[in-house]
Short mmCIF file of C-alpha atoms and ligand atoms in Angstrom, two decimals:
data_model
loop_
_atom_site.label_atom_id
_atom_site.label_comp_id
_atom_site.label_asym_id
_atom_site.label_seq_id
_atom_site.Cartn_x
_atom_site.Cartn_y
_atom_site.Cartn_z
CA MET A 1357 0.05 -0.04 0.00
CA ALA A 1358 1.39 3.41 -0.80
CA THR A 1359 0.84 4.48 2.65
CA SER A 1360 3.02 2.15 4.43
CA GLU A 1361 5.79 4.24 2.49
CA PHE A 1362 5.00 7.26 4.16
CA ALA A 1363 3.78 6.00 7.77
CA GLN A 1364 7.49 6.30 8.75
CA PHE A 1365 7.59 10.25 7.94
CA PRO A 1366 6.69 12.19 11.51
CA PHE A 1367 4.83 14.93 8.59
CA TYR A 1368 2.61 12.20 7.87
CA ARG A 1369 -0.79 12.93 9.37
CA THR A 1370 -4.41 11.51 8.60
CA GLN A 1371 -5.93 13.45 11.59
CA ALA A 1372 -6.92 17.40 10.90
CA PHE A 1373 -4.78 20.08 12.79
CA VAL A 1374 -6.97 22.38 14.59
CA ASN A 1375 -5.62 24.74 17.34
CA GLY A 1376 -2.56 23.14 17.35
CA ALA A 1377 -4.18 19.97 18.23
CA TRP A 1378 -4.41 16.49 15.76
CA VAL A 1379 -7.97 15.73 15.98
CA ASP A 1380 -10.67 13.79 14.36
CA ALA A 1381 -14.33 15.03 13.30
CA ASP A 1382 -16.68 15.31 15.84
CA ASP A 1383 -18.74 12.66 14.68
CA ALA A 1384 -15.42 10.32 13.95
CA SER A 1385 -16.57 10.42 10.07
CA THR A 1386 -13.94 10.37 7.34
CA PHE A 1387 -13.74 10.20 3.81
CA ALA A 1388 -11.13 8.64 1.50
CA VAL A 1389 -8.04 9.45 -0.38
CA HIS A 1390 -7.39 7.62 -3.21
CA SER A 1391 -4.36 7.57 -6.06
CA PRO A 1392 -5.54 9.30 -9.52
CA SER A 1393 -3.07 7.25 -11.08
CA THR A 1394 -3.32 3.53 -9.48
CA GLY A 1395 -7.32 3.91 -7.49
CA VAL A 1396 -5.00 2.89 -4.17
CA HIS A 1397 -6.60 3.99 -1.11
CA LEU A 1398 -4.36 6.04 0.34
CA ALA A 1399 -5.81 7.08 3.77
CA ASP A 1400 -9.23 7.99 5.05
CA VAL A 1401 -9.22 11.52 6.76
CA PRO A 1402 -11.64 13.64 9.20
CA ASN A 1403 -14.57 15.14 7.66
CA MET A 1404 -15.59 17.89 9.17
CA GLY A 1405 -18.09 20.42 9.32
CA ARG A 1406 -18.94 23.94 10.20
CA ALA A 1407 -18.62 22.97 14.30
CA GLU A 1408 -14.82 22.31 14.00
CA THR A 1409 -14.58 24.74 11.15
CA ARG A 1410 -16.15 27.55 14.16
CA ARG A 1411 -13.62 25.99 16.74
CA ALA A 1412 -10.77 26.78 14.17
CA ILE A 1413 -12.28 30.18 13.16
CA GLU A 1414 -12.05 30.98 16.90
CA GLY A 1415 -8.82 29.51 17.63
CA ALA A 1416 -7.08 31.54 15.44
CA SER A 1417 -8.64 34.99 16.88
CA ALA A 1418 -7.65 34.03 19.92
CA ALA A 1419 -4.29 33.39 18.79
CA TRP A 1420 -4.16 36.43 16.64
CA PRO A 1421 -3.28 39.16 19.17
CA ALA A 1422 -0.05 37.14 20.30
CA TRP A 1423 0.94 36.64 16.59
CA ARG A 1424 0.69 40.05 15.45
CA ALA A 1425 2.67 41.26 18.56
CA MET A 1426 5.52 39.40 17.13
CA THR A 1427 8.11 41.46 15.20
CA ALA A 1428 7.94 41.15 11.81
CA LYS A 1429 11.70 39.84 12.04
CA GLU A 1430 10.21 37.22 14.65
CA ARG A 1431 7.75 36.03 12.15
CA GLY A 1432 10.17 36.04 9.41
CA ALA A 1433 12.60 33.87 11.57
CA LEU A 1434 9.58 31.19 11.95
CA LEU A 1435 8.78 31.11 8.48
CA ARG A 1436 12.36 30.41 7.53
CA GLU A 1437 12.47 27.49 10.00
CA TRP A 1438 9.39 25.83 7.98
CA PHE A 1439 10.88 26.83 4.92
CA THR A 1440 13.81 24.65 5.29
CA ARG A 1441 12.16 21.88 6.62
CA ILE A 1442 9.77 21.78 3.58
CA MET A 1443 12.81 21.54 1.41
CA ALA A 1444 14.46 19.12 3.66
CA HIS A 1445 11.61 16.56 3.02
CA ARG A 1446 11.69 17.35 -0.66
CA ASP A 1447 11.70 14.27 -2.11
CA THR A 1448 9.18 12.73 0.26
CA LEU A 1449 6.66 15.44 -0.08
CA ALA A 1450 6.59 15.12 -3.85
CA ARG A 1451 6.19 11.30 -3.57
CA LEU A 1452 3.15 12.02 -1.34
CA MET A 1453 1.96 14.72 -3.90
CA SER A 1454 2.42 12.58 -7.15
CA GLN A 1455 0.58 9.49 -5.48
CA GLU A 1456 -2.59 11.91 -4.32
CA SER A 1457 -2.69 14.35 -7.26
CA GLY A 1458 -1.49 12.40 -10.24
CA LYS A 1459 1.14 15.07 -10.87
CA VAL A 1460 4.13 13.22 -12.25
CA ILE A 1461 7.05 13.19 -10.03
CA THR A 1462 9.50 15.71 -11.98
CA GLU A 1463 6.50 17.93 -11.40
CA SER A 1464 5.79 17.32 -8.07
CA LEU A 1465 9.66 17.73 -6.78
CA GLY A 1466 8.98 21.16 -8.88
CA GLU A 1467 6.13 22.08 -6.99
CA VAL A 1468 7.78 21.52 -3.78
CA THR A 1469 10.44 24.01 -4.80
CA TYR A 1470 8.05 26.23 -5.92
CA GLY A 1471 5.85 26.03 -3.12
CA ALA A 1472 8.59 26.64 -0.40
CA SER A 1473 9.80 29.55 -2.55
CA PHE A 1474 6.59 31.57 -1.48
CA VAL A 1475 7.83 30.99 2.22
CA GLU A 1476 11.53 31.71 1.75
CA TRP A 1477 10.13 34.61 0.11
CA PHE A 1478 7.63 35.97 2.30
CA ALA A 1479 10.42 35.43 5.27
CA GLU A 1480 11.90 38.29 4.22
CA GLU A 1481 9.05 40.50 2.99
CA ALA A 1482 7.50 40.19 6.46
CA LYS A 1483 10.45 42.93 7.15
CA ARG A 1484 9.23 45.22 4.26
CA ALA A 1485 5.90 46.28 5.28
CA TYR A 1486 6.71 49.74 5.06
CA GLY A 1487 4.53 52.57 6.14
CA ASP A 1488 4.96 56.15 5.06
CA VAL A 1489 5.74 59.67 6.66
CA ILE A 1490 3.52 62.29 4.65
CA PRO A 1491 4.20 66.05 4.83
CA ALA A 1492 1.90 67.63 6.61
CA HIS A 1493 -0.80 70.35 5.21
CA THR A 1494 -0.29 72.25 8.33
CA ARG A 1495 2.38 73.38 10.68
CA ASP A 1496 0.30 71.66 13.95
CA ARG A 1497 0.07 68.10 12.37
CA ARG A 1498 2.09 65.29 11.74
CA LEU A 1499 0.75 62.30 9.19
CA VAL A 1500 1.80 59.19 9.31
CA VAL A 1501 0.53 55.71 7.41
CA ILE A 1502 1.10 52.14 9.01
CA LYS A 1503 0.55 48.81 7.63
CA GLN A 1504 -1.20 46.07 10.23
CA PRO A 1505 -2.43 42.69 9.56
CA VAL A 1506 -6.41 42.43 8.37
CA GLY A 1507 -6.69 39.34 10.83
CA VAL A 1508 -8.10 36.06 10.62
CA VAL A 1509 -7.67 34.62 7.04
CA ALA A 1510 -9.78 31.79 5.19
CA ALA A 1511 -7.89 29.88 2.54
CA ILE A 1512 -9.73 27.48 -0.19
CA THR A 1513 -7.24 25.74 -2.18
CA PRO A 1514 -7.32 23.05 -5.18
CA TRP A 1515 -5.64 19.99 -5.69
CA ASN A 1516 -3.63 20.82 -9.15
CA PHE A 1517 -1.05 22.56 -6.44
CA PRO A 1518 -1.60 20.66 -3.41
CA LEU A 1519 1.45 22.68 -1.73
CA ALA A 1520 2.22 25.40 -3.60
CA MET A 1521 -1.46 26.87 -3.91
CA ILE A 1522 -1.41 26.46 0.33
CA THR A 1523 2.21 28.48 0.50
CA ARG A 1524 1.21 31.28 -1.69
CA LYS A 1525 -1.46 31.68 0.79
CA VAL A 1526 -0.39 31.20 3.95
CA ALA A 1527 3.25 32.83 3.86
CA PRO A 1528 2.24 36.26 3.30
CA ALA A 1529 -0.78 35.99 5.72
CA LEU A 1530 1.28 34.75 8.16
CA ALA A 1531 4.21 37.08 7.61
CA ALA A 1532 1.80 39.67 7.40
CA GLY A 1533 0.83 39.02 11.14
CA CYS A 1534 -2.38 37.12 9.99
CA PRO A 1535 -3.31 33.48 11.67
CA VAL A 1536 -4.57 31.45 8.69
CA VAL A 1537 -7.73 28.44 8.44
CA ILE A 1538 -6.88 26.24 5.58
CA LYS A 1539 -9.59 24.16 3.78
CA PRO A 1540 -7.78 21.74 1.41
CA PRO A 1541 -9.40 20.09 -1.67
CA ALA A 1542 -10.58 16.47 -0.44
CA GLU A 1543 -8.71 15.40 -3.19
CA THR A 1544 -5.30 16.19 -1.99
CA PRO A 1545 -5.50 16.52 1.99
CA LEU A 1546 -2.26 14.71 3.01
CA THR A 1547 0.16 17.41 1.48
CA ALA A 1548 -1.95 20.26 3.32
CA LEU A 1549 -1.82 18.07 6.99
CA ALA A 1550 2.25 17.31 5.96
CA LEU A 1551 2.92 21.46 5.61
CA ALA A 1552 0.94 21.86 8.62
CA ALA A 1553 3.23 19.14 10.52
CA LEU A 1554 6.35 20.67 9.31
CA ALA A 1555 4.89 24.25 10.47
CA GLU A 1556 4.28 22.93 13.67
CA GLU A 1557 7.80 21.21 14.21
CA ALA A 1558 9.09 24.89 12.80
CA GLY A 1559 7.35 26.52 15.66
CA ILE A 1560 4.55 28.24 14.43
CA PRO A 1561 2.30 28.71 17.62
CA ALA A 1562 -0.98 26.65 17.90
CA GLY A 1563 -3.98 28.31 16.56
CA VAL A 1564 -2.06 30.59 13.88
CA LEU A 1565 -2.22 27.83 11.13
CA SER A 1566 -4.65 25.11 11.04
CA VAL A 1567 -6.46 22.71 8.21
CA VAL A 1568 -10.06 21.50 8.18
CA THR A 1569 -10.34 18.64 6.16
CA THR A 1570 -13.86 18.06 4.63
CA ASN A 1571 -15.66 16.60 1.88
CA HIS A 1572 -18.26 19.34 2.74
CA SER A 1573 -16.66 21.88 0.81
CA SER A 1574 -19.80 23.88 0.46
CA GLU A 1575 -20.97 23.54 4.61
CA VAL A 1576 -17.24 24.22 5.83
CA GLY A 1577 -16.97 27.30 3.07
CA LEU A 1578 -20.27 28.87 4.41
CA GLU A 1579 -18.65 29.01 8.03
CA LEU A 1580 -15.76 30.56 6.57
CA CYS A 1581 -17.81 33.19 4.72
CA GLU A 1582 -20.44 34.07 7.25
CA ASN A 1583 -18.25 33.76 10.54
CA PRO A 1584 -17.61 37.42 11.49
CA LEU A 1585 -13.96 36.31 13.23
CA VAL A 1586 -12.81 35.82 8.96
CA ARG A 1587 -11.65 39.53 7.60
CA LYS A 1588 -10.02 38.16 4.73
CA LEU A 1589 -11.10 34.95 2.63
CA SER A 1590 -8.27 33.77 -0.25
CA PHE A 1591 -9.41 31.29 -2.78
CA THR A 1592 -8.01 29.55 -5.94
CA GLY A 1593 -10.08 27.63 -8.03
CA SER A 1594 -13.14 27.48 -10.67
CA THR A 1595 -14.49 30.72 -11.55
CA GLY A 1596 -18.06 29.34 -10.56
CA VAL A 1597 -16.92 28.54 -7.09
CA GLY A 1598 -15.53 32.22 -6.80
CA ARG A 1599 -18.68 33.52 -7.81
CA THR A 1600 -20.33 31.52 -4.88
CA LEU A 1601 -17.78 32.45 -1.97
CA MET A 1602 -17.99 35.89 -3.22
CA ALA A 1603 -21.72 36.38 -3.05
CA GLN A 1604 -21.38 34.44 0.56
CA CYS A 1605 -18.81 37.46 1.96
CA ALA A 1606 -20.62 40.09 0.69
CA ASN A 1607 -22.76 40.37 4.06
CA ASN A 1608 -19.72 40.97 6.34
CA LEU A 1609 -17.87 42.55 3.58
CA THR A 1610 -15.11 40.35 3.48
CA LYS A 1611 -11.52 40.95 2.15
CA LEU A 1612 -11.11 38.77 -1.23
CA SER A 1613 -8.10 37.40 -3.17
CA LEU A 1614 -9.69 35.42 -6.01
CA GLU A 1615 -7.45 33.19 -8.70
CA LEU A 1616 -9.81 31.94 -10.68
CA GLY A 1617 -10.32 29.96 -14.05
CA GLY A 1618 -8.37 30.70 -17.51
CA ASN A 1619 -8.36 30.24 -20.92
CA ALA A 1620 -4.88 31.16 -22.09
CA PRO A 1621 -4.12 31.83 -25.92
CA PHE A 1622 -0.82 31.05 -27.41
CA LEU A 1623 -0.19 33.36 -30.05
CA VAL A 1624 2.65 32.42 -32.50
CA PHE A 1625 3.28 34.75 -35.36
CA ASP A 1626 5.31 34.58 -38.63
CA ASP A 1627 8.06 36.17 -37.04
CA ALA A 1628 8.44 33.80 -34.29
CA ASP A 1629 11.25 31.38 -33.44
CA LEU A 1630 9.04 28.28 -34.40
CA ASP A 1631 11.06 25.75 -32.24
CA ALA A 1632 11.26 28.05 -29.47
CA ALA A 1633 7.29 28.46 -29.88
CA VAL A 1634 6.75 24.58 -29.80
CA ARG A 1635 9.13 24.13 -26.71
CA GLY A 1636 7.07 26.74 -24.99
CA ALA A 1637 3.79 25.78 -26.13
CA LEU A 1638 4.50 22.09 -25.32
CA ALA A 1639 5.34 23.22 -21.51
CA ALA A 1640 2.57 25.60 -21.25
CA LYS A 1641 -0.07 23.19 -22.64
CA TYR A 1642 0.96 19.80 -21.07
CA ARG A 1643 2.14 21.08 -17.72
CA HIS A 1644 0.31 19.17 -15.14
CA ASN A 1645 -1.15 17.27 -18.03
CA GLY A 1646 -3.18 20.45 -19.21
CA GLN A 1647 -4.57 20.87 -15.52
CA THR A 1648 -3.21 24.06 -14.38
CA CYS A 1649 -5.03 27.30 -14.44
CA VAL A 1650 -2.44 29.09 -16.63
CA CYS A 1651 -1.91 26.19 -18.97
CA VAL A 1652 -2.49 27.38 -22.56
CA ASN A 1653 -6.05 26.82 -23.72
CA ARG A 1654 -6.32 28.01 -27.67
CA ILE A 1655 -2.79 28.08 -29.94
CA LEU A 1656 -3.27 30.77 -32.43
CA VAL A 1657 -0.84 30.62 -35.12
CA GLN A 1658 -0.41 33.18 -38.04
CA ASP A 1659 -0.91 31.88 -41.63
CA GLY A 1660 2.60 31.66 -42.63
CA ALA A 1661 3.86 29.68 -40.00
CA TYR A 1662 0.68 27.47 -39.64
CA ASP A 1663 1.53 24.45 -41.47
CA ALA A 1664 5.30 24.37 -40.35
CA PHE A 1665 4.35 25.20 -36.75
CA VAL A 1666 1.41 22.23 -36.93
CA GLU A 1667 3.84 19.92 -37.86
CA ARG A 1668 6.57 20.52 -35.64
CA PHE A 1669 4.11 21.02 -32.69
CA ALA A 1670 2.54 17.20 -33.60
CA ALA A 1671 5.69 15.51 -33.48
CA ALA A 1672 6.72 17.02 -30.47
CA VAL A 1673 3.50 15.72 -28.30
CA GLY A 1674 4.02 12.57 -29.77
CA GLY A 1675 7.12 12.26 -28.03
CA LEU A 1676 5.35 12.89 -24.28
CA ARG A 1677 5.27 9.74 -22.46
CA THR A 1678 2.35 8.73 -20.37
CA GLY A 1679 2.53 6.23 -17.60
CA ASP A 1680 3.59 5.73 -13.71
CA VAL A 1681 3.78 8.84 -11.92
CA LEU A 1682 7.05 7.89 -10.06
CA ASP A 1683 8.54 7.15 -13.01
CA THR A 1684 11.17 9.86 -13.83
CA GLN A 1685 10.95 9.57 -17.61
CA VAL A 1686 7.46 10.02 -17.75
CA GLN A 1687 5.81 13.48 -18.61
CA VAL A 1688 2.21 12.77 -18.18
CA GLY A 1689 0.29 11.24 -15.61
CA PRO A 1690 -3.79 10.81 -15.26
CA LEU A 1691 -6.35 13.33 -14.88
CA ILE A 1692 -7.95 14.03 -11.58
CA ASN A 1693 -11.30 12.25 -11.93
CA GLU A 1694 -13.72 10.62 -14.23
CA LYS A 1695 -15.82 14.07 -14.43
CA GLY A 1696 -12.27 15.64 -16.04
CA VAL A 1697 -12.18 12.56 -18.43
CA GLN A 1698 -15.49 13.29 -19.62
CA LYS A 1699 -15.02 16.85 -19.94
CA VAL A 1700 -11.90 16.21 -21.87
CA GLU A 1701 -13.79 13.28 -24.19
CA ALA A 1702 -17.07 16.03 -24.79
CA HIS A 1703 -14.43 18.84 -26.37
CA ILE A 1704 -12.57 17.02 -28.63
CA ALA A 1705 -15.85 15.23 -29.80
CA ASP A 1706 -17.50 18.71 -30.17
CA ALA A 1707 -14.46 20.00 -31.84
CA VAL A 1708 -14.16 17.25 -34.41
CA GLN A 1709 -18.04 17.33 -35.23
CA LYS A 1710 -17.38 20.92 -35.82
CA GLY A 1711 -14.73 20.07 -38.46
CA ALA A 1712 -11.40 20.09 -36.00
CA ARG A 1713 -8.76 17.51 -37.50
CA LEU A 1714 -7.52 14.90 -34.79
CA LEU A 1715 -3.59 15.10 -35.53
CA ARG A 1716 -2.76 13.15 -32.50
CA GLY A 1717 -4.13 11.48 -29.26
CA GLY A 1718 -7.88 11.92 -29.23
CA HIS A 1719 -8.56 8.60 -26.77
CA ARG A 1720 -8.84 7.49 -23.41
CA LYS A 1721 -6.34 5.03 -21.94
CA GLU A 1722 -6.47 2.92 -18.96
CA GLY A 1723 -7.91 4.12 -15.85
CA LEU A 1724 -8.07 8.27 -15.63
CA TYR A 1725 -5.10 8.41 -18.61
CA PHE A 1726 -5.61 10.18 -21.76
CA GLU A 1727 -3.31 10.47 -24.81
CA PRO A 1728 -1.92 13.99 -25.22
CA THR A 1729 -4.06 15.34 -28.17
CA VAL A 1730 -3.60 17.43 -30.87
CA LEU A 1731 -6.62 19.02 -32.96
CA ALA A 1732 -5.88 20.92 -36.12
CA ASP A 1733 -8.42 23.71 -38.11
CA ALA A 1734 -9.82 24.93 -34.99
CA THR A 1735 -12.46 27.65 -34.93
CA THR A 1736 -14.21 29.74 -32.43
CA ASP A 1737 -17.41 28.04 -32.63
CA MET A 1738 -16.25 25.43 -30.79
CA ARG A 1739 -16.77 24.64 -26.83
CA ILE A 1740 -12.83 24.14 -26.67
CA ALA A 1741 -12.69 27.69 -27.62
CA ARG A 1742 -14.57 29.36 -24.67
CA GLU A 1743 -14.43 26.68 -21.88
CA GLU A 1744 -11.30 25.46 -20.03
CA VAL A 1745 -10.64 21.93 -21.21
CA PHE A 1746 -8.31 21.72 -18.04
CA GLY A 1747 -6.72 18.65 -19.82
CA PRO A 1748 -3.99 17.34 -22.04
CA VAL A 1749 -5.88 18.72 -25.15
CA ALA A 1750 -4.41 21.32 -27.61
CA PRO A 1751 -6.62 23.07 -30.36
CA ILE A 1752 -4.59 25.03 -32.95
CA PHE A 1753 -6.21 27.89 -34.49
CA ARG A 1754 -5.54 30.06 -37.40
CA PHE A 1755 -5.34 33.92 -37.86
CA THR A 1756 -4.18 36.40 -40.83
CA SER A 1757 -3.75 39.71 -38.76
CA GLU A 1758 -2.01 40.94 -35.59
CA ASP A 1759 -4.96 42.74 -35.23
CA GLU A 1760 -7.26 39.76 -35.45
CA ALA A 1761 -4.71 37.39 -33.18
CA VAL A 1762 -5.57 40.29 -30.21
CA ARG A 1763 -9.34 40.14 -30.87
CA MET A 1764 -9.32 36.17 -31.03
CA ALA A 1765 -7.05 36.17 -27.80
CA ASN A 1766 -9.24 38.63 -25.75
CA ASP A 1767 -12.62 36.99 -27.38
CA THR A 1768 -13.25 34.99 -23.81
CA GLU A 1769 -14.75 36.21 -20.14
CA PHE A 1770 -10.96 35.30 -18.43
CA GLY A 1771 -7.93 37.05 -18.29
CA LEU A 1772 -5.60 34.88 -16.82
CA ALA A 1773 -2.24 34.14 -18.48
CA ALA A 1774 -1.81 34.70 -22.58
CA TYR A 1775 1.66 34.08 -24.28
CA PHE A 1776 2.70 34.78 -27.81
CA TYR A 1777 6.00 34.45 -29.67
CA SER A 1778 7.70 37.04 -32.23
CA ARG A 1779 10.86 38.54 -32.51
CA ASP A 1780 9.41 42.30 -33.87
CA VAL A 1781 9.80 44.30 -30.90
CA GLY A 1782 7.15 46.80 -31.90
CA ARG A 1783 5.12 43.81 -32.11
CA CYS A 1784 5.79 42.36 -29.02
CA TRP A 1785 4.99 45.72 -27.11
CA ARG A 1786 1.84 46.12 -28.94
CA VAL A 1787 0.79 42.68 -28.34
CA SER A 1788 1.64 42.98 -24.62
CA GLU A 1789 -0.16 46.09 -23.93
CA ALA A 1790 -3.53 44.71 -25.89
CA LEU A 1791 -3.80 41.64 -24.39
CA GLU A 1792 -6.37 41.48 -21.44
CA TYR A 1793 -4.71 39.29 -19.08
CA GLY A 1794 -2.76 39.61 -15.77
CA MET A 1795 0.08 37.82 -16.95
CA VAL A 1796 2.00 37.34 -20.33
CA GLY A 1797 4.88 35.32 -21.57
CA VAL A 1798 6.56 37.20 -24.51
CA ASN A 1799 9.00 34.18 -25.90
CA GLU A 1800 8.35 32.49 -22.80
CA GLY A 1801 5.65 29.32 -21.76
CA LEU A 1802 6.74 29.15 -18.19
CA ILE A 1803 6.29 32.28 -16.51
CA SER A 1804 5.34 31.50 -12.61
CA THR A 1805 7.71 32.53 -10.10
CA GLU A 1806 7.70 33.96 -6.55
CA VAL A 1807 9.21 37.45 -7.50
CA ALA A 1808 6.27 37.97 -9.62
CA PRO A 1809 2.74 39.01 -9.30
CA PHE A 1810 0.46 36.01 -10.17
CA GLY A 1811 -3.17 36.98 -10.83
CA GLY A 1812 -6.00 37.83 -13.51
CA VAL A 1813 -8.55 40.29 -14.73
CA LYS A 1814 -12.04 39.72 -15.57
CA ALA A 1815 -13.68 36.25 -14.75
CA SER A 1816 -10.35 34.50 -13.58
CA GLY A 1817 -10.39 36.83 -10.32
CA MET A 1818 -8.91 39.42 -8.39
CA GLY A 1819 -5.82 40.40 -6.16
CA ARG A 1820 -2.27 39.54 -6.80
CA GLU A 1821 -0.30 36.45 -5.12
CA GLY A 1822 3.62 36.39 -4.79
CA SER A 1823 5.87 39.33 -5.70
CA LYS A 1824 6.36 42.71 -3.17
CA TYR A 1825 2.78 42.83 -4.10
CA GLY A 1826 1.51 39.62 -2.33
CA LEU A 1827 1.69 41.30 1.19
CA ASP A 1828 -0.59 44.01 0.59
CA SER A 1829 -3.55 41.36 0.30
CA PHE A 1830 -3.10 40.78 4.04
CA LEU A 1831 -2.50 43.97 5.10
CA GLU A 1832 -4.47 47.19 6.05
CA THR A 1833 -3.38 50.77 5.51
CA LYS A 1834 -4.05 52.89 8.45
CA TYR A 1835 -3.39 56.81 8.61
CA LEU A 1836 -2.56 58.49 11.62
CA CYS A 1837 -2.91 62.34 12.02
CA TYR A 1838 -1.16 63.79 15.05
CA GLY A 1839 -2.36 67.50 15.72
CA GLY A 1840 -1.28 70.09 18.59
CA ILE A 1841 2.41 69.45 17.61
N1 NAI B 291 -6.63 30.68 -11.06
C1 NAI B 291 -5.65 29.90 -10.33
O1 NAI B 291 -4.62 30.16 -9.98
C2 NAI B 291 -6.85 28.40 -10.23
C3 NAI B 291 -7.71 28.06 -11.13
N2 NAI B 291 -7.68 27.01 -10.68
C4 NAI B 291 -9.51 26.37 -11.60
O2 NAI B 291 -10.32 25.88 -10.66
C5 NAI B 291 -11.01 24.83 -11.75
C6 NAI B 291 -10.68 23.27 -11.17
O3 NAI B 291 -9.95 23.24 -9.65
P1 NAI B 291 -10.79 22.54 -8.96
O4 NAI B 291 -10.28 22.38 -7.72
O5 NAI B 291 -11.91 21.73 -9.06
O6 NAI B 291 -11.92 23.68 -8.78
P2 NAI B 291 -13.09 23.98 -7.57
O7 NAI B 291 -13.31 25.31 -7.59
O8 NAI B 291 -13.78 22.88 -7.79
O9 NAI B 291 -12.69 23.46 -5.99
C7 NAI B 291 -11.52 24.45 -5.43
C8 NAI B 291 -11.52 24.50 -3.73
O10 NAI B 291 -12.62 25.09 -3.69
C9 NAI B 291 -13.48 24.21 -2.77
N3 NAI B 291 -14.98 24.55 -3.16
C10 NAI B 291 -15.83 23.80 -4.17
N4 NAI B 291 -17.11 24.24 -3.92
C11 NAI B 291 -17.10 24.95 -3.11
C12 NAI B 291 -17.75 25.51 -2.48
N5 NAI B 291 -19.23 25.66 -2.67
N6 NAI B 291 -17.74 26.27 -1.04
C13 NAI B 291 -16.30 26.22 -0.97
N7 NAI B 291 -15.38 25.73 -1.19
C14 NAI B 291 -15.79 24.91 -2.35
C15 NAI B 291 -13.08 22.83 -3.53
O11 NAI B 291 -13.15 22.09 -2.40
C16 NAI B 291 -11.30 22.89 -3.34
O12 NAI B 291 -11.03 23.10 -2.09
C17 NAI B 291 -10.17 24.85 -12.86
O13 NAI B 291 -11.15 25.77 -13.69
C18 NAI B 291 -8.98 26.03 -12.66
O14 NAI B 291 -8.81 26.77 -14.21
C19 NAI B 291 -7.64 25.52 -10.16
C20 NAI B 291 -6.23 26.03 -9.60
C21 NAI B 291 -5.44 27.30 -9.64
O1 LIG B 292 -3.21 26.56 -9.60
C1 LIG B 292 -2.72 26.98 -10.57
O2 LIG B 292 -2.94 26.52 -11.84
C2 LIG B 292 -1.33 27.85 -10.49
O3 LIG B 292 -1.47 29.01 -9.99
C3 LIG B 292 -0.54 27.54 -11.72
S1 LIG B 292 1.23 28.23 -11.04
O4 LIG B 292 1.00 29.07 -10.20
O5 LIG B 292 1.76 27.00 -10.35
O6 LIG B 292 1.84 28.72 -12.44
#
């Protein structure tokens, strides 16, 4: 059994972590965690509800005064300890993540490093929550601006980045002086609990970080949205759930950060370095089997480069290996669940029925595996042009002019990431400025890093995570006016 491999590790936990204690659900109920790649039962974890969530929120509120009273340097030192422990257990955390999420091991190793980088980054950023001294408008006043933590934070995270989507929220929150209650996805709770165990070992005090595991996400979500002690909700996931959470938070006017769905275009102009474009498209499309919010969802190629790009890209996709997620030679693992496979099949069937040419793949393999797929001659009336496929399917569209390319790229409710390849500097500036997206890769398919702001516009959400901008999400700006000087 896969779990026997981890039982020896102190951070392998199958109980929830609430207010510094490892606990079961009040009614002792649990839900099962399975491996998407093998179907093997990995563990049973507590299936908690509103009462347990309420206690976690109240515990966070009780822990907040002491946590905010620590200096930024003291909080930063504890974050540094957490970072060190995550990296010390990188290989085992990666193996746990691969079995829980179906992410291939090479990508899981990358995610542990990527996720830990947010903890390292905000261990330092904690000390840069600068305020201002403003030249007074009258002689007898002195004006100062200070930054203060917003308060109890609720974090709801997705299965596709079981570790990084937690640290990308928790690290800045803790750095700013905020306690956090995490609701991880039912698909990947073990990675979240391992992070909590390492945080406990690093010395992060009881109540400052809690993990409420549940299969009743909407019930726990309601408590996180409706409890007035929660001052900030940070969510990463689908746009539909993001809208639900935003509506549920309206009554308390809870501050929100929403990292939602995408529909990333990948533009290839006639003047592009075609081999670089193929490499970039391959990386940006098939990363985590196409199950990331910044994965390419539409490839748009200018007439002059179309045939050559299609031929080279299809050949490159043919070289991708699917198989055992723990095999370092495998690039493509399973989809997360049956629903994901059916969405991929439906998009392919719709596209082919509307005239797309199937160049590679197109068929389900054993279990939740699906062949990396390439569709040529895609058109904008197809479902795959408007919906996030969240799977290993690359539809290729054709365009003639730069204006047409930008219009097609922007013709979506989403606005998270976009990519384009061109070696014309004027075109690079024009297209970068015209694309309605939060992030744009110019001659680059892999753009995510802790040092740059991650986030989208339109239906892809609001707020930015990571970078120097990421701390502000968890800080209030207070203006002090000293009179009678
Ligand atoms: N912008 C971004 O950074 C990301 C966006 N996504 C988007 O999310 C989708 C796939 O990821 P999923 O995890 O399936 O998304 P999802 O939105 O179904 O689930 C995300 C999280 O929300 C929870 N959740 C679901 N319904 C809820 C409710 N009513 N109340 C409270 N919590 C609830 C889930 O348990 C999970 O923890 C895709 O559309 C993808 O593009 C996923 C990851 C990152
Ligand atoms: O959840 C996701 O898809 C991530 O935000 C993508 S990334 O930050 O790892 O690029």
